[in-house]
Coordinates of C-alpha atoms in Angstrom, one line a residue:
M1 CA -71.8 -10.7 0.2
N2 CA -69.0 -13.2 1.8
H3 CA -67.2 -13.0 -0.9
K4 CA -66.4 -9.4 -0.6
I5 CA -65.6 -9.5 3.1
S6 CA -63.1 -12.5 2.6
L7 CA -61.7 -10.5 -0.7
F8 CA -61.1 -7.6 1.6
A9 CA -59.5 -9.2 4.5
L10 CA -56.9 -10.8 2.1
L11 CA -56.3 -6.8 0.9
F12 CA -56.3 -6.2 4.7
F13 CA -53.8 -8.9 5.3
V14 CA -51.4 -7.9 1.7
L15 CA -51.6 -4.0 3.5
I16 CA -50.4 -4.8 7.1
S17 CA -48.0 -7.6 5.3
C18 CA -46.2 -5.0 2.7
Q19 CA -46.5 -2.0 5.7
N20 CA -44.2 -5.1 7.9
E21 CA -41.8 -5.7 5.2
N22 CA -41.1 -1.7 4.4
E23 CA -40.5 -1.7 8.2
K24 CA -38.7 -4.4 8.1
R25 CA -36.5 -3.0 5.2
K26 CA -36.6 0.5 6.9
A27 CA -34.8 -0.9 10.3
E28 CA -31.9 -3.3 8.1
N29 CA -31.4 0.1 5.7
A30 CA -30.8 1.8 9.3
K31 CA -28.6 -1.1 10.8
E32 CA -26.6 -1.3 7.7
A33 CA -26.3 3.0 7.6
K34 CA -24.7 2.8 11.4
K35 CA -22.4 -0.3 10.4
K36 CA -21.2 1.9 7.3
E37 CA -20.6 4.5 9.2
A38 CA -19.0 3.1 12.2
I39 CA -16.8 1.8 9.4
F40 CA -16.2 5.5 7.7
N41 CA -15.5 6.7 11.3
N42 CA -12.7 3.7 12.2
I43 CA -10.7 4.2 8.6
N44 CA -11.4 8.5 9.2
K45 CA -9.6 8.4 12.3
N46 CA -6.7 5.9 11.7
W47 CA -6.0 7.6 8.4
I48 CA -2.6 8.9 9.4
F49 CA 0.2 8.2 7.7
I50 CA 3.8 9.8 7.7
D51 CA 4.1 12.2 5.1
D52 CA 7.1 14.0 6.4
P53 CA 10.5 13.1 6.1
I54 CA 11.7 11.5 9.2
N55 CA 15.1 13.0 8.4
E56 CA 17.6 15.0 6.2
I57 CA 18.1 12.5 3.5
S58 CA 14.7 12.0 2.5
E59 CA 13.6 15.6 2.6
A60 CA 16.7 16.7 0.1
K61 CA 15.5 13.4 -1.9
I62 CA 12.1 15.4 -1.9
S63 CA 13.6 17.9 -3.6
S64 CA 15.2 15.8 -6.5
W65 CA 12.9 12.4 -6.6
K66 CA 9.8 13.7 -7.7
E67 CA 8.2 10.3 -7.6
W68 CA 8.6 10.2 -4.2
R69 CA 8.0 14.0 -3.5
E70 CA 4.7 13.6 -4.9
F71 CA 4.1 10.4 -3.2
L72 CA 4.4 11.5 0.0
Q73 CA 1.9 14.7 -0.9
E74 CA -0.9 12.2 -1.8
L75 CA -0.1 10.6 1.6
G76 CA -0.4 13.6 3.5
D77 CA -3.9 15.2 1.7
K78 CA -6.6 13.1 3.8
P79 CA -9.7 12.5 1.8
R80 CA -13.4 13.9 3.8
K81 CA -16.5 12.8 3.9
T82 CA -17.5 9.9 2.3
I83 CA -16.3 6.5 2.0
G84 CA -15.9 7.0 -1.3
A85 CA -13.5 9.5 -1.3
F86 CA -11.4 7.3 0.6
Q87 CA -11.7 4.5 -1.8
K88 CA -10.7 7.2 -4.8
K89 CA -7.5 8.5 -2.4
S90 CA -5.9 4.9 -1.8
A91 CA -6.7 4.1 -5.3
V92 CA -4.2 7.2 -6.3
I93 CA -2.0 6.4 -3.5
S94 CA -1.6 3.3 -5.1
R95 CA -0.7 4.4 -8.1
K96 CA 2.0 7.3 -6.9
A97 CA 3.6 4.4 -5.2
M98 CA 3.8 2.1 -8.4
A99 CA 5.7 5.5 -10.1
L100 CA 8.4 5.1 -7.5
N101 CA 10.0 2.3 -9.3
N102 CA 11.1 5.2 -11.9
N103 CA 14.2 7.7 -11.7
I104 CA 15.5 6.2 -8.6
P105 CA 18.2 8.5 -7.6
P106 CA 21.8 6.9 -8.5
E107 CA 23.2 6.4 -5.1
F108 CA 19.5 4.7 -4.2
N109 CA 19.4 2.6 -7.2
Q110 CA 19.9 -0.6 -5.1
P111 CA 18.3 -3.8 -4.1
H112 CA 17.6 -3.2 -0.6
I113 CA 16.2 0.0 -1.6
K114 CA 14.1 -1.6 -4.6
S115 CA 13.2 -4.3 -2.2
R116 CA 12.0 -1.7 0.4
I117 CA 9.9 0.2 -2.3
S118 CA 8.5 -3.5 -3.7
I119 CA 7.5 -3.9 -0.2
L120 CA 5.7 -0.7 0.8
I121 CA 3.6 -1.2 -3.1
T122 CA 2.4 -4.3 -2.0
K123 CA 1.0 -3.3 1.3
I124 CA -0.4 0.0 -0.1
R125 CA -2.3 -2.2 -3.1
M126 CA -3.5 -4.8 -0.2
L127 CA -5.3 -1.0 1.2
D128 CA -6.4 -0.5 -1.7
L129 CA -8.1 -3.6 -2.5
F130 CA -9.5 -4.2 1.0
I131 CA -11.0 -0.6 0.9
H132 CA -12.8 -1.5 -2.4
L133 CA -14.5 -4.7 -1.3
N134 CA -18.2 -4.4 -0.9
K135 CA -18.0 -5.2 3.1
I136 CA -14.6 -3.1 3.8
P137 CA -12.8 -4.6 7.1
D138 CA -11.9 -1.5 8.6
D139 CA -9.6 -3.4 10.9
K140 CA -7.4 -4.4 8.0
V141 CA -7.4 -1.4 6.4
V142 CA -6.3 0.3 9.9
F143 CA -3.7 -2.6 10.4
L144 CA -2.4 -1.6 6.4
V145 CA -2.2 2.1 7.5
G146 CA 0.4 1.2 10.5
E147 CA 2.1 -1.1 8.3
I148 CA 2.7 1.1 5.7
N149 CA 3.9 3.6 8.2
K150 CA 6.7 1.2 9.3
E151 CA 7.9 0.6 5.7
L152 CA 7.7 4.2 5.0
I153 CA 10.5 4.8 8.2
S154 CA 12.1 1.5 7.1
L155 CA 12.8 3.1 3.7
E156 CA 14.1 6.2 5.2
R157 CA 15.8 4.9 6.9
Q158 CA 17.9 2.6 4.6
M159 CA 18.2 5.6 2.4
D160 CA 20.0 7.8 5.5
K161 CA 22.2 4.9 6.2
I162 CA 23.7 4.9 2.3
I163 CA 24.7 8.5 2.7
E164 CA 26.0 8.3 5.9
R165 CA 28.1 5.2 4.2
S166 CA 29.2 7.1 1.5
K167 CA 30.4 9.7 3.6
I168 CA 32.8 7.5 5.5
P169 CA 36.3 8.0 3.3
K170 CA 37.3 4.5 1.9
E171 CA 41.1 3.1 2.3
Q172 CA 43.5 2.9 -0.3
G173 CA 42.9 0.0 -2.7
E174 CA 39.8 -0.4 -1.2
S175 CA 38.1 0.3 -4.5
D176 CA 40.3 -2.4 -6.3
F177 CA 39.2 -4.7 -4.0
L178 CA 35.7 -4.1 -4.3
K179 CA 36.0 -4.3 -8.1
M180 CA 37.6 -7.8 -8.0
L181 CA 34.9 -8.9 -5.6
D182 CA 32.5 -8.3 -8.3
T183 CA 31.6 -11.0 -10.2
A184 CA 29.8 -9.5 -13.1
R185 CA 33.0 -7.8 -14.1
A186 CA 35.4 -11.7 -13.3
I187 CA 37.0 -12.6 -16.6
P188 CA 35.3 -15.0 -18.5
N189 CA 37.0 -18.4 -18.6
S190 CA 37.9 -18.5 -22.6
A191 CA 39.7 -22.3 -22.2
P192 CA 38.1 -24.9 -23.5
P193 CA 35.9 -27.6 -21.6
L194 CA 37.8 -30.2 -20.5
D195 CA 36.9 -33.7 -22.6
Q196 CA 35.6 -36.3 -20.5
N197 CA 36.8 -39.3 -22.9
I198 CA 40.4 -38.3 -22.7
P199 CA 42.3 -40.6 -20.7
K200 CA 43.9 -39.1 -17.3
V201 CA 47.3 -39.9 -16.7
E202 CA 47.9 -40.5 -12.6

């Protein structure tokens, strides 16, 4: 009889401890869900990219530079509902940003434009990396959205400067002078190297 009572008591304690574990797990799950919801809300609220060209030059390039047009369209299409949608969108934006290195219009195929594109790509890839982490640092994601917007403005202003400079008429002889400064076009030195062993006459 005592054996049955102790077995019943043990079973009772096991059931109570299981119930406590379930309650703890439910509380932890609820806490985790709230945390994820707060992360989602913060990212959703601040996921605002400058998808409209800030100047006429950038707007004109939308029609001729396919990669730029597709990139801006992707930025303007805001994901909805889940953090998974933001993760997918981030991956697509990253791919579109990488494509900006292709078919750069000749007037913009210059080192300072390419360097700005590289910086933009780096920041977009960082955004993609952070948003795919198990514990998403939403503050870093939000910060990077702002940084990407700054890089977009910087890139578009640089495009604007290039076009404005190209409109300024060159002075007579300026193009020849610029050609002379180009070291890539310099005539290679065809003279044989001086032999160091030859005695010098002083």
